[in-house]
């Protein structure tokens, strides 16, 4: 994430369903685009880029002729490409493997997951069919964004055919812990399918962590702050918490039809408090458990009888599946029982709606409800919780939210409950119904501000920006390995030069890292190499280090070389001379420039905040989820490095903080006195391993030999070597060259 907006030339979105519903009407077909949610968000991208969407049309047509008509219509009117599957194939892939195996397993219901080989094969075949469709439309450099658990094998299939495409994948449901995932007979194939992507995104850091740990334990692939090295390429694993269309929900209050409906509802509830829950009818949503908790609330808090109602809105879902039919039956029975047991004339404890409500009917319910009760047993994100808060622009209302919904990571101000703990839900209800207005507003204001900043558009832009940034990294000239031929050229250039300058970092470059700072003292061989390299009249060796002057003096003073300490704050030039202080330099309005960069990381890291000091910007992540905080801190630092290289700004990674402030020093600046010496050096070699050395690499003239030690990614150096042992060999070769 670098704060810049990159836009691909062409984006291909692939998901199980197209964002258009096709129905037979009269003699022809009728097309209804989906509104709200992901479909609207992604379709809005069409303003900025060419985009096509590939998916199933949700209708089964018999004849090839009819399908062709649909295909033409969808293509022309919606830039959408339908994929035709036979009913049998669709059932096995969709109801069978996707929803009968992956859905329950990934939501921690292994007892509901059936492992059926035939269904798995159908899943694989359908993913291959999707791949064919993608290949009909994708060019070698296109950006392809694959969605959700129906298409986990697709990224690798596309990768095989289009090795240079940028492929992103987003999972909308949880990725379960390794102990659950490992039970899947096809765990390896699924992981291999997913790592065909360049970028794998999840709703929350927990899911990303589970995925990474499965990669390690099943495929032996290790990670480094969300980067997984596959040898020939690197993939990124990151979190992108999906938001809602805040503007749309916030605007609901203003719509006349919403106001009318709200009025209606208010009359019906006649002053009683309202608790609202809204879900797809699915076993993961904790619907029965929630009703039983409400039953217990009524039984144990009789003072609320007749004064509070639960409105339950359920959308029919996967109605052909026996387990879902069974659940529907249980829900009906439970509601009947509770209403029979507690109902009074003029008061029904639970009102039950079993249908999809359009926005104009749903929003009034959000506005009506005093309490939003969102208690899924597991949920990838849960958008209902966010919609409830986003709609209530006066910040009243209380959200009760499951800790096992992805949304809980960002909505810590809600009353968070364990959805399996009936007593906890009962207490939460009591607390919610009694919460003062000020408390309500205080909690919701924070959440709503967060939702506003990271809404659906921002989410999509963020994901796409990261995909494009990966393309940039791939295109940029990464350092090349200092292979034998290049090394030979370096040695030749050294031999032929009249004046040679060697700028060397110390820790990690001249010596290996030691467990303690004192442990990295130079060995006799190193001192010998350095002093011998310094010997010839036309050679100058400078060690530029972050260490303090006393240590450098003590360790390297006898070699007779020049020394720079504390990244340039102090230096000792011309062998024996004493130590001097570098002058302080200031930079312009750096805070204005860097604040947006920090803001992005505040938005993307729930719990993080930005503090502005007189001479510093400080990003705090103490209250963020620990792992995510660390990962973001590393990313932020990396991003900031790009901005501060060659300035006098300095990044400090403190205890749960990342801080930027001006300092007097950078290694690039520290090297200036030597780089500007007359007569000029005609051979300049700089070697270093860490981020502070980047400024040094950048300060070098174009024909300078800059060498990075370690992983070459994101380095400004021209070449790289693996480790300090290789550096040592190179220095010895230089010595032998004369
Ligand atoms: P879902 O399991 O469908 O989505 P959720 O995120 O809550 O769960 O989305 C439901 C959407 O449907 C909401 O926008 C809601 O307004 C709407 N809805 C629900 N009931 C409705 C009704 N009766 N009438 C009208 N609208 C209704 C999956 C994952 C989630 C993840 C999303 C997005 O299971 O965890 O948040 O994808 O990635």
XYZ file of C-alpha atoms and ligand atoms in Angstrom:
776
model
C 0.000 0.000 0.000
C 1.683 3.195 -1.000
C -1.133 5.705 -0.984
C -1.033 6.208 -4.748
C -3.934 5.175 -6.896
C -3.109 2.712 -9.579
C -5.715 1.681 -12.061
C -5.415 -1.355 -14.282
C -6.133 -0.969 -17.950
C -8.561 -3.807 -17.858
C -10.034 -5.693 -14.960
C -11.665 -9.086 -15.215
C -13.841 -9.966 -12.242
C -14.761 -13.609 -11.762
C -17.350 -14.876 -9.300
C -19.791 -17.751 -9.085
C -22.786 -15.552 -9.869
C -23.022 -12.634 -12.236
C -24.370 -9.432 -10.707
C -27.394 -9.686 -12.987
C -30.369 -11.972 -12.513
C -31.812 -13.446 -15.692
C -35.429 -14.573 -15.758
C -37.768 -15.766 -18.453
C -40.399 -13.190 -19.242
C -42.992 -13.524 -21.968
C -41.220 -15.048 -24.915
C -37.828 -13.625 -23.981
C -35.661 -12.792 -21.016
C -35.646 -10.158 -18.351
C -32.469 -8.832 -16.762
C -32.307 -7.359 -13.279
C -28.969 -6.013 -12.105
C -28.259 -6.682 -8.411
C -28.275 -3.541 -6.330
C -26.266 -2.829 -3.255
C -23.391 -4.837 -1.940
C -20.442 -6.052 -3.861
C -22.113 -5.905 -7.258
C -22.691 -2.163 -7.021
C -19.232 -1.493 -5.655
C -17.433 -3.381 -8.358
C -19.678 -2.119 -11.102
C -18.826 1.423 -10.045
C -15.246 0.669 -11.045
C -16.357 0.684 -14.654
C -16.130 4.459 -14.581
C -12.372 4.292 -14.215
C -11.436 1.203 -16.143
C -12.569 -1.288 -18.682
C -14.100 -4.199 -16.850
C -15.808 -7.456 -17.641
C -17.469 -9.798 -15.208
C -17.544 -13.560 -15.672
C -19.962 -15.823 -13.788
C -23.028 -18.034 -13.988
C -26.275 -16.324 -14.967
C -28.449 -18.120 -12.401
C -30.770 -19.590 -14.983
C -30.807 -22.869 -16.744
C -31.535 -22.735 -20.434
C -31.975 -25.794 -22.548
C -31.001 -24.756 -26.024
C -27.736 -23.408 -27.303
C -29.724 -20.911 -29.229
C -31.319 -19.406 -26.143
C -28.029 -19.302 -24.331
C -26.514 -17.379 -27.175
C -29.206 -14.771 -26.847
C -28.535 -14.361 -23.161
C -24.843 -14.197 -23.854
C -25.236 -11.410 -26.395
C -27.587 -9.423 -24.169
C -25.379 -9.704 -21.115
C -22.310 -8.816 -23.090
C -23.833 -5.804 -24.751
C -25.860 -4.423 -21.884
C -23.857 -5.390 -18.805
C -20.304 -6.166 -19.986
C -20.900 -9.543 -18.448
C -19.974 -12.966 -19.709
C -22.167 -15.879 -18.640
C -20.859 -19.376 -18.135
C -23.270 -22.146 -18.986
C -23.170 -25.238 -16.774
C -25.453 -28.240 -16.877
C -27.900 -28.487 -13.976
C -26.189 -31.626 -12.744
C -22.731 -30.123 -12.894
C -23.888 -26.959 -11.156
C -25.550 -28.915 -8.360
C -22.463 -30.974 -7.620
C -20.135 -27.990 -7.738
C -22.383 -25.451 -6.003
C -24.738 -27.241 -3.637
C -22.402 -30.206 -3.332
C -18.787 -29.219 -2.898
C -19.013 -25.462 -2.325
C -21.950 -25.405 0.064
C -21.978 -28.977 1.340
C -18.275 -29.219 2.091
C -16.343 -25.933 2.066
C -19.051 -23.697 3.567
C -19.670 -25.798 6.708
C -16.018 -26.730 7.146
C -14.728 -23.174 6.853
C -17.399 -22.031 9.342
C -16.269 -24.629 11.892
C -19.086 -27.111 11.321
C -17.025 -30.137 10.272
C -19.898 -32.408 11.298
C -21.980 -30.966 8.443
C -19.234 -31.208 5.835
C -19.467 -34.102 3.451
C -16.428 -35.234 1.563
C -17.679 -36.594 -1.712
C -15.175 -37.402 -4.388
C -17.589 -36.929 -7.235
C -18.516 -33.476 -5.981
C -14.871 -32.570 -5.658
C -14.318 -33.609 -9.262
C -17.251 -31.501 -10.365
C -15.770 -28.570 -8.435
C -12.446 -29.039 -10.202
C -14.125 -29.367 -13.602
C -16.218 -26.264 -13.088
C -13.158 -24.283 -11.993
C -11.529 -25.464 -15.233
C -14.577 -24.299 -17.191
C -14.282 -20.894 -15.542
C -10.629 -20.854 -16.505
C -11.465 -21.509 -20.171
C -13.924 -18.644 -20.067
C -11.374 -16.333 -18.514
C -8.838 -17.268 -21.163
C -11.293 -16.480 -23.931
C -11.330 -12.904 -22.673
C -8.082 -12.202 -20.840
C -4.904 -10.876 -22.359
C -1.449 -11.751 -20.999
C -1.161 -8.544 -18.959
C -4.693 -8.209 -17.657
C -5.619 -7.874 -14.029
C -7.935 -10.647 -12.869
C -9.839 -10.605 -9.592
C -11.362 -13.919 -8.477
C -13.973 -14.031 -5.710
C -14.852 -16.500 -3.042
C -14.868 -20.137 -2.038
C -16.496 -21.458 -5.183
C -13.363 -20.721 -7.197
C -10.375 -21.637 -5.067
C -8.644 -23.656 -7.787
C -9.044 -21.016 -10.442
C -6.036 -18.762 -9.675
C -3.500 -21.526 -10.308
C -5.306 -22.627 -13.436
C -5.154 -19.110 -14.854
C -1.543 -18.709 -13.750
C -0.500 -21.744 -15.736
C -1.913 -20.280 -18.926
C -1.035 -16.644 -18.242
C 2.152 -16.551 -16.189
C 2.390 -12.755 -16.364
C -1.179 -11.837 -15.471
C -1.833 -10.137 -12.161
C -4.264 -12.344 -10.260
C -5.997 -11.338 -7.050
C -8.220 -13.556 -4.944
C -10.591 -12.552 -2.186
C -12.253 -14.984 0.217
C -15.545 -13.721 1.634
C -15.892 -16.400 4.309
C -13.532 -17.295 7.171
C -10.398 -19.276 6.508
C -10.425 -21.811 9.345
C -7.603 -22.769 11.635
C -5.159 -25.390 10.417
C -6.656 -28.071 12.675
C -9.960 -27.750 10.838
C -8.530 -27.163 7.389
C -6.255 -30.181 7.581
C -9.241 -32.546 7.698
C -10.071 -31.659 4.099
C -8.962 -34.495 1.803
C -8.116 -31.957 -0.917
C -6.337 -29.457 1.316
C -3.172 -29.474 -0.752
C -4.919 -28.910 -4.076
C -6.936 -26.050 -2.569
C -3.832 -24.315 -1.240
C -1.994 -24.795 -4.520
C -4.978 -23.333 -6.302
C -4.999 -20.234 -4.118
C -1.287 -19.520 -4.358
C -1.654 -19.163 -8.094
C -2.673 -15.619 -7.111
C -0.351 -12.681 -6.601
C -2.503 -11.286 -3.829
C -4.746 -13.301 -1.502
C -7.136 -11.186 0.557
C -9.216 -11.928 3.641
C -11.677 -9.971 5.761
C -9.605 -10.201 8.907
C -6.096 -10.770 10.073
C -7.112 -13.973 11.870
C -8.100 -15.622 8.592
C -4.891 -14.510 6.886
C -2.923 -15.979 9.762
C -4.770 -19.303 9.503
C -4.103 -19.421 5.793
C -0.414 -18.689 6.274
C -0.101 -21.344 8.927
C -1.753 -23.905 6.626
C 0.688 -22.940 3.877
C 3.564 -23.567 6.232
C 2.305 -26.812 7.695
C 0.875 -28.378 4.569
C 3.091 -27.024 1.794
C 6.141 -26.056 3.865
C 5.963 -22.457 2.626
C 7.201 -19.884 5.080
C 6.194 -16.242 5.196
C 7.741 -12.929 5.999
C 5.204 -10.292 7.033
C 2.548 -11.621 4.708
C 4.906 -12.330 1.821
C 5.341 -15.892 0.721
C 8.288 -16.737 -1.455
C 7.529 -19.363 -4.079
C 10.970 -19.275 -5.663
C 10.140 -17.789 -9.034
C 7.669 -15.287 -7.611
C 6.356 -13.880 -4.369
C 2.748 -13.689 -3.280
C 1.187 -11.343 -0.777
C -1.387 -12.268 1.819
C -3.256 -9.368 3.364
C -6.493 -8.243 4.995
C -9.154 -6.058 3.430
C -12.169 -5.761 5.727
C -15.152 -5.295 3.432
C -17.299 -2.321 4.325
C -20.751 -1.141 3.319
C -22.023 1.638 1.090
C -22.145 4.139 3.931
C -23.485 6.969 1.810
C -26.448 4.929 0.679
C -27.407 3.745 4.165
C -26.789 7.138 5.738
C -29.025 8.710 3.114
C -31.936 6.354 3.838
C -33.380 8.616 6.514
C -33.992 11.298 3.909
C -36.049 9.150 1.538
C -39.806 9.773 1.728
C -40.706 6.097 1.309
C -38.357 5.217 4.171
C -39.894 7.893 6.363
C -43.399 6.631 5.607
C -42.491 3.066 6.368
C -40.745 4.084 9.585
C -43.857 5.972 10.608
C -45.914 2.871 9.948
C -43.647 0.653 11.943
C -43.582 3.099 14.858
C -47.334 2.989 15.042
C -47.295 -0.778 15.054
C -44.762 -1.138 17.881
C -46.508 1.580 19.875
C -43.649 2.644 22.092
C -42.235 -0.798 22.720
C -38.519 -1.366 22.411
C -37.372 -3.230 19.315
C -34.554 -5.681 18.912
C -33.710 -6.505 15.305
C -31.894 -9.364 13.681
C -31.375 -9.815 9.941
C -29.780 -12.858 8.343
C -29.789 -15.303 5.541
C -31.394 -18.433 6.930
C -28.196 -20.359 7.505
C -26.948 -22.597 10.294
C -23.850 -20.409 10.704
C -25.899 -17.406 11.743
C -26.826 -18.689 15.204
C -30.528 -18.066 14.678
C -31.852 -20.767 16.999
C -29.287 -19.985 19.685
C -30.302 -16.321 19.531
C -33.986 -17.133 19.921
C -33.288 -19.362 22.851
C -31.278 -16.578 24.449
C -34.214 -14.222 23.931
C -36.486 -16.825 25.480
C -34.256 -16.960 28.507
C -34.189 -13.184 28.664
C -37.987 -13.124 28.844
C -38.029 -15.893 31.415
C -35.472 -14.290 33.696
C -36.281 -10.610 33.172
C -40.078 -10.578 33.494
C -40.073 -6.797 33.868
C -39.512 -6.657 30.094
C -42.552 -8.774 29.195
C -44.837 -6.803 26.933
C -42.241 -4.066 26.539
C -39.783 -5.421 24.002
C -40.104 -7.336 20.734
C -37.623 -9.173 18.610
C -38.085 -8.646 14.897
C -36.385 -11.391 12.955
C -35.873 -10.921 9.257
C -34.714 -14.033 7.467
C -33.899 -14.343 3.786
C -34.553 -17.752 2.260
C -31.299 -19.386 1.275
C -30.226 -22.676 -0.339
C -33.763 -23.915 0.045
C -33.162 -27.098 -1.952
C -30.748 -28.427 0.665
C -32.295 -30.737 3.297
C -30.259 -29.239 6.167
C -31.629 -25.786 5.352
C -35.185 -27.107 5.127
C -34.695 -28.735 8.494
C -33.399 -25.487 9.990
C -36.389 -23.594 8.634
C -38.656 -26.060 10.382
C -36.812 -25.687 13.678
C -36.928 -21.906 13.458
C -40.687 -22.000 12.852
C -41.213 -24.301 15.805
C -39.020 -22.299 18.158
C -40.749 -19.040 17.340
C -44.139 -20.695 17.756
C -43.127 -22.061 21.121
C -41.750 -18.760 22.453
C -44.681 -16.720 21.208
C -47.093 -19.279 22.643
C -45.371 -19.321 25.979
C -44.854 -15.569 26.537
C -47.231 -13.774 24.184
C -49.892 -11.476 25.618
C -52.938 -9.920 24.030
C -51.552 -7.039 21.960
C -47.938 -8.223 22.234
C -46.024 -10.860 20.273
C -42.494 -11.456 21.545
C -41.050 -12.435 18.149
C -42.148 -11.068 14.795
C -40.876 -13.145 11.962
C -40.439 -12.163 8.318
C -39.224 -14.803 5.902
C -38.363 -12.929 2.730
C -35.974 -10.595 1.033
C -36.768 -6.953 1.732
C -35.798 -4.192 -0.678
C -33.653 -1.372 0.633
C -36.642 0.965 1.219
C -38.137 -1.601 3.596
C -34.933 -2.780 5.217
C -33.588 0.670 6.118
C -36.675 1.637 8.183
C -36.142 -1.466 10.291
C -32.559 -0.409 10.975
C -33.875 3.035 11.936
C -36.578 1.583 14.142
C -34.492 -0.877 16.132
C -33.190 0.115 19.541
C -30.905 -2.871 19.508
C -29.218 -4.636 16.593
C -28.693 -8.229 17.644
C -26.080 -9.825 15.402
C -24.939 -13.123 16.837
C -23.686 -15.465 14.124
C -21.791 -18.519 15.343
C -19.279 -17.776 12.589
C -19.327 -15.145 9.904
C -16.673 -14.064 7.448
C -17.506 -10.413 8.031
C -21.249 -9.734 8.553
C -22.459 -6.649 6.793
C -25.723 -6.353 8.714
C -23.839 -5.101 11.767
C -22.211 -2.403 9.651
C -25.423 -1.464 7.859
C -27.202 -0.997 11.187
C -24.592 1.458 12.427
C -24.214 3.206 9.060
C -27.962 3.848 8.769
C -28.282 5.425 12.204
C -26.718 8.793 11.508
C -27.757 10.168 14.912
C -25.540 7.488 16.474
C -28.250 6.126 18.725
C -28.944 2.420 19.064
C -26.930 -0.439 20.482
C -25.166 -3.111 18.507
C -24.652 -6.520 20.072
C -22.129 -8.431 18.019
C -20.583 -11.893 18.031
C -16.899 -12.126 18.666
C -16.829 -14.781 15.944
C -17.979 -12.443 13.180
C -15.200 -10.857 11.166
C -16.798 -7.466 11.841
C -15.915 -7.756 15.536
C -12.288 -6.949 14.717
C -13.344 -3.472 13.606
C -16.340 -2.848 15.847
C -14.894 -3.221 19.295
C -17.199 -0.484 20.655
C -20.214 -2.774 20.214
C -21.271 -5.065 23.037
C -19.270 -8.115 22.065
C -20.646 -11.539 22.975
C -19.831 -15.192 22.665
C -22.789 -16.440 20.598
C -22.693 -19.815 22.325
C -23.029 -18.246 25.742
C -26.739 -17.805 26.322
C -26.317 -16.031 29.637
C -23.895 -13.578 28.102
C -26.400 -12.671 25.394
C -29.108 -12.246 28.021
C -26.899 -9.868 29.990
C -25.916 -8.026 26.825
C -29.605 -7.509 25.995
C -30.260 -6.136 29.436
C -27.250 -3.831 29.214
C -28.248 -2.697 25.718
C -31.829 -1.899 26.679
C -30.609 0.168 29.611
C -27.689 1.933 27.945
C -27.831 5.707 28.237
C -28.111 7.823 25.120
C -24.705 9.373 25.708
C -23.126 5.953 25.896
C -24.852 4.897 22.719
C -23.674 7.938 20.831
C -20.160 7.678 22.133
C -19.822 4.072 20.979
C -21.495 4.476 17.624
C -19.773 7.669 16.627
C -16.408 5.970 16.663
C -17.671 2.986 14.701
C -19.506 5.064 12.152
C -16.486 7.258 11.533
C -14.464 4.131 10.873
C -17.097 2.739 8.513
C -17.144 5.995 6.612
C -13.440 5.987 6.077
C -13.223 2.430 4.877
C -16.386 1.924 2.880
C -16.958 -0.439 -0.034
C -15.390 1.855 -2.594
C -12.329 2.273 -0.517
C -12.143 -1.473 -0.037
C -12.217 -2.178 -3.755
C -9.768 0.623 -4.517
C -7.461 -0.663 -1.834
C -7.459 -4.197 -3.207
C -6.917 -3.046 -6.777
C -4.186 -0.618 -5.767
C -2.341 -3.440 -4.099
C -2.689 -5.657 -7.151
C -1.298 -2.912 -9.353
C 1.492 -2.163 -6.914
C 2.536 -5.796 -7.286
C 2.629 -5.299 -11.018
C 4.877 -2.281 -10.530
C 7.201 -4.276 -8.327
C 7.330 -6.995 -10.929
C 8.077 -4.489 -13.670
C 10.592 -2.420 -11.777
C 14.222 -3.251 -12.163
C 14.949 -5.363 -9.169
C 18.609 -5.738 -8.295
C 20.337 -8.469 -10.240
C 22.288 -11.224 -8.602
C 26.002 -10.460 -8.735
C 26.721 -13.492 -10.885
C 30.229 -14.509 -11.934
C 30.236 -12.446 -15.122
C 29.009 -9.289 -13.359
C 31.435 -9.843 -10.564
C 34.213 -10.086 -13.141
C 33.135 -6.745 -14.631
C 33.179 -5.222 -11.167
C 36.710 -6.493 -10.582
C 37.837 -5.196 -13.981
C 36.364 -1.776 -13.276
C 38.185 -1.737 -9.953
C 41.475 -2.708 -11.555
C 41.243 -0.077 -14.246
C 40.131 2.787 -11.987
C 42.416 5.608 -10.892
C 40.654 6.380 -7.617
C 38.457 3.924 -5.758
C 35.955 4.499 -3.006
C 34.475 1.651 -0.937
C 31.472 2.563 1.232
C 30.677 -0.342 3.515
C 27.961 -0.944 6.037
C 29.073 -2.928 9.072
C 26.436 -5.149 10.756
C 24.948 -7.770 8.448
C 27.356 -6.733 5.682
C 30.931 -7.081 6.941
C 29.960 -9.366 9.815
C 27.048 -11.692 10.473
C 24.422 -10.599 12.957
C 25.254 -11.755 16.461
C 22.797 -12.481 19.271
C 24.024 -9.425 21.183
C 25.372 -6.146 19.757
C 28.766 -6.708 21.389
C 28.978 -10.152 19.806
C 29.497 -8.715 16.338
C 33.053 -7.462 16.886
C 35.334 -7.802 13.865
C 37.581 -10.814 13.486
C 41.283 -10.496 12.688
C 40.723 -11.421 9.059
C 38.286 -8.577 8.548
C 40.641 -6.008 10.063
C 43.372 -7.320 7.789
C 41.218 -7.116 4.662
C 40.059 -3.594 5.445
C 43.520 -2.225 6.219
C 45.008 -3.852 3.143
C 42.263 -2.453 0.942
C 43.005 0.971 2.446
C 46.724 0.620 1.723
C 47.049 1.662 -1.937
C 47.417 5.424 -2.323
C 44.384 5.648 -4.604
C 41.980 3.687 -2.368
C 39.579 4.974 0.274
C 37.599 2.656 2.531
C 34.738 4.100 4.608
C 32.642 2.091 7.032
C 29.245 3.752 7.467
C 27.346 2.319 10.373
C 24.527 2.983 12.806
C 26.821 2.152 15.688
C 28.250 4.766 17.990
C 31.637 6.346 17.416
C 33.309 4.777 20.443
C 32.458 1.256 19.317
C 33.594 1.876 15.756
C 36.794 3.509 16.940
C 37.527 0.636 19.284
C 36.775 -2.046 16.749
C 38.040 -0.587 13.485
C 40.267 2.332 14.463
C 43.427 0.276 13.925
C 42.533 -0.410 10.255
C 43.279 3.216 9.369
C 40.064 3.653 7.411
C 37.466 6.435 7.507
C 34.465 5.906 9.772
C 30.912 7.219 9.921
C 28.944 6.563 13.110
C 25.258 6.793 14.057
C 24.086 6.779 10.451
C 26.063 9.909 9.746
C 25.714 11.953 12.928
C 29.447 11.750 13.537
C 32.341 10.971 11.253
C 36.095 10.581 11.171
C 37.718 11.378 7.852
C 41.333 10.965 6.704
C 42.540 8.176 8.907
C 43.893 9.576 12.111
C 41.851 12.816 12.408
C 39.350 13.214 15.221
C 35.580 12.761 15.208
C 33.357 15.524 13.861
C 29.618 16.202 14.214
C 27.411 16.410 11.138
C 25.345 19.555 10.695
C 21.631 19.413 11.220
C 19.482 19.962 8.166
C 15.782 20.575 8.071
C 13.233 19.646 5.474
C 10.149 21.519 4.331
C 6.590 20.778 5.218
C 7.124 17.078 5.578
C 4.186 16.486 7.911
C 1.626 17.567 5.331
C 3.163 15.196 2.867
C 3.324 12.207 5.144
C 0.049 12.566 7.003
C -2.038 10.911 4.229
C 0.304 7.952 4.264
C -0.233 7.542 7.993
C -3.989 8.024 7.597
C -4.194 5.070 5.261
C -2.621 2.889 7.906
C -4.950 4.197 10.583
C -7.924 3.308 8.405
C -6.685 -0.133 7.535
C -5.721 -1.114 11.061
C -8.628 -1.183 13.488
C -7.425 0.162 16.825
C -4.476 2.128 15.478
C -4.205 5.905 15.842
C -2.057 8.795 14.733
C -0.485 11.200 17.179
C 0.978 14.469 16.027
C 3.814 15.933 18.020
C 5.609 19.203 17.447
C 8.410 17.548 15.540
C 7.074 14.094 14.875
C 4.240 11.975 13.550
C 3.642 8.869 15.610
C 1.502 5.893 14.597
C 0.391 3.842 17.594
C -0.793 0.257 17.296
C -0.978 -0.841 20.898
C -4.742 -1.283 20.637
C -4.701 -3.091 17.292
C -4.837 -6.852 17.018
C -1.254 -7.831 17.912
C -0.303 -9.715 14.769
C -1.971 -7.260 12.448
C -0.340 -4.351 14.266
C 3.086 -5.851 13.735
C 2.439 -6.592 10.098
C 1.110 -3.112 9.417
C 4.025 -1.562 11.300
C 6.399 -3.383 8.979
C 4.412 -2.273 5.937
C 4.159 1.304 7.126
C 7.874 1.435 7.739
C 8.549 0.028 4.321
C 6.216 2.548 2.706
C 7.708 5.446 4.639
C 11.183 4.439 3.604
C 10.300 5.319 0.049
C 9.309 8.806 1.166
C 12.141 9.578 3.504
C 15.062 8.156 1.544
C 17.551 10.960 0.950
C 15.810 13.350 3.293
C 16.850 14.057 6.804
C 13.739 12.321 8.113
C 14.160 9.312 10.228
C 11.838 6.368 10.946
C 11.893 4.862 14.393
C 10.210 1.596 15.249
C 9.496 1.916 18.921
C 7.430 -0.084 21.338
C 4.081 -0.441 19.495
C 4.780 2.768 17.605
C 6.247 3.847 14.311
C 7.559 7.365 14.464
C 8.921 9.739 11.869
C 10.966 12.756 12.827
C 13.694 14.840 11.328
C 17.142 13.796 12.229
C 20.425 15.145 11.234
C 21.391 12.127 9.353
C 21.038 9.690 6.568
C 23.710 7.453 5.156
C 23.218 9.052 1.769
C 23.983 12.429 3.223
C 26.816 11.015 5.277
C 28.544 9.803 2.121
C 28.498 13.242 0.462
C 31.924 14.475 1.638
C 33.549 11.488 -0.050
C 31.322 11.505 -3.101
C 32.198 15.163 -3.743
C 35.885 14.860 -3.128
C 38.229 16.152 -5.831
C 39.663 14.554 -7.814
C 36.635 12.373 -8.192
C 36.539 8.701 -7.517
C 36.025 6.750 -10.722
C 35.167 3.480 -9.015
C 32.589 3.591 -6.239
C 31.297 0.512 -4.483
C 28.624 0.630 -1.767
C 27.514 -2.482 0.078
C 24.789 -2.704 2.703
C 22.025 -4.906 3.953
C 19.411 -2.779 5.630
C 16.954 -0.030 4.907
C 19.276 2.740 6.051
C 21.636 1.693 3.271
C 19.041 2.465 0.628
C 19.752 6.182 0.978
C 23.386 5.377 0.361
C 22.583 3.399 -2.794
C 20.501 6.261 -4.055
C 23.240 8.777 -3.433
C 25.629 6.898 -5.724
C 26.305 8.132 -9.248
C 24.684 6.075 -11.972
C 27.758 3.988 -12.719
C 28.397 3.319 -9.031
C 28.340 -0.316 -7.934
C 25.617 -0.658 -5.331
C 25.229 -4.078 -3.768
C 22.442 -5.155 -1.448
C 23.045 -8.025 0.939
C 19.998 -10.318 1.306
C 16.536 -10.261 -0.267
C 16.605 -7.915 -3.277
C 12.954 -6.909 -3.185
C 12.379 -3.175 -2.933
C 16.039 -2.282 -2.961
C 17.481 0.581 -4.974
C 20.769 -1.268 -5.359
C 21.840 -2.482 -8.793
C 23.050 -5.862 -7.590
C 22.591 -8.238 -4.719
C 24.515 -10.978 -2.955
C 23.145 -13.488 -0.462
C 25.051 -12.877 2.737
C 28.055 -11.406 4.491
C 30.181 -14.431 3.553
C 29.735 -13.485 -0.083
C 30.707 -9.895 0.751
C 33.854 -11.149 2.403
C 34.787 -13.162 -0.710
C 34.211 -10.138 -2.899
C 36.448 -7.941 -0.753
C 39.186 -10.566 -0.833
C 38.956 -10.709 -4.604
C 39.324 -6.932 -4.776
C 42.397 -7.224 -2.632
C 43.859 -9.874 -4.940
C 43.085 -7.840 -8.027
C 45.926 -5.355 -7.660
P -23.757 -13.368 3.902
O -23.579 -14.671 4.604
O -24.887 -13.291 2.994
O -22.454 -12.953 3.113
P -23.828 -10.688 5.300
O -22.470 -10.163 5.254
O -24.503 -10.375 6.573
O -23.898 -12.283 5.118
O -24.641 -10.084 4.111
C -25.989 -10.169 4.066
C -26.523 -9.075 3.154
O -27.833 -9.427 2.795
C -26.589 -7.737 3.843
O -26.236 -6.718 2.968
C -28.047 -7.609 4.267
O -28.549 -6.315 4.241
C -28.740 -8.428 3.224
N -29.924 -9.081 3.801
C -29.942 -10.043 4.703
N -31.209 -10.387 4.976
C -31.988 -9.628 4.214
C -33.399 -9.528 4.012
N -34.278 -10.301 4.634
N -33.832 -8.642 3.126
C -32.971 -7.889 2.464
N -31.664 -7.932 2.609
C -31.168 -8.804 3.468
C -21.135 -13.527 2.901
C -20.381 -13.911 4.161
C -20.313 -12.716 5.089
C -19.652 -11.549 4.379
C -20.292 -11.299 3.038
C -19.532 -10.277 2.226
O -21.005 -15.001 4.817
O -19.596 -13.043 6.258
O -19.781 -10.412 5.178
O -20.367 -12.488 2.276
O -18.205 -10.646 2.033
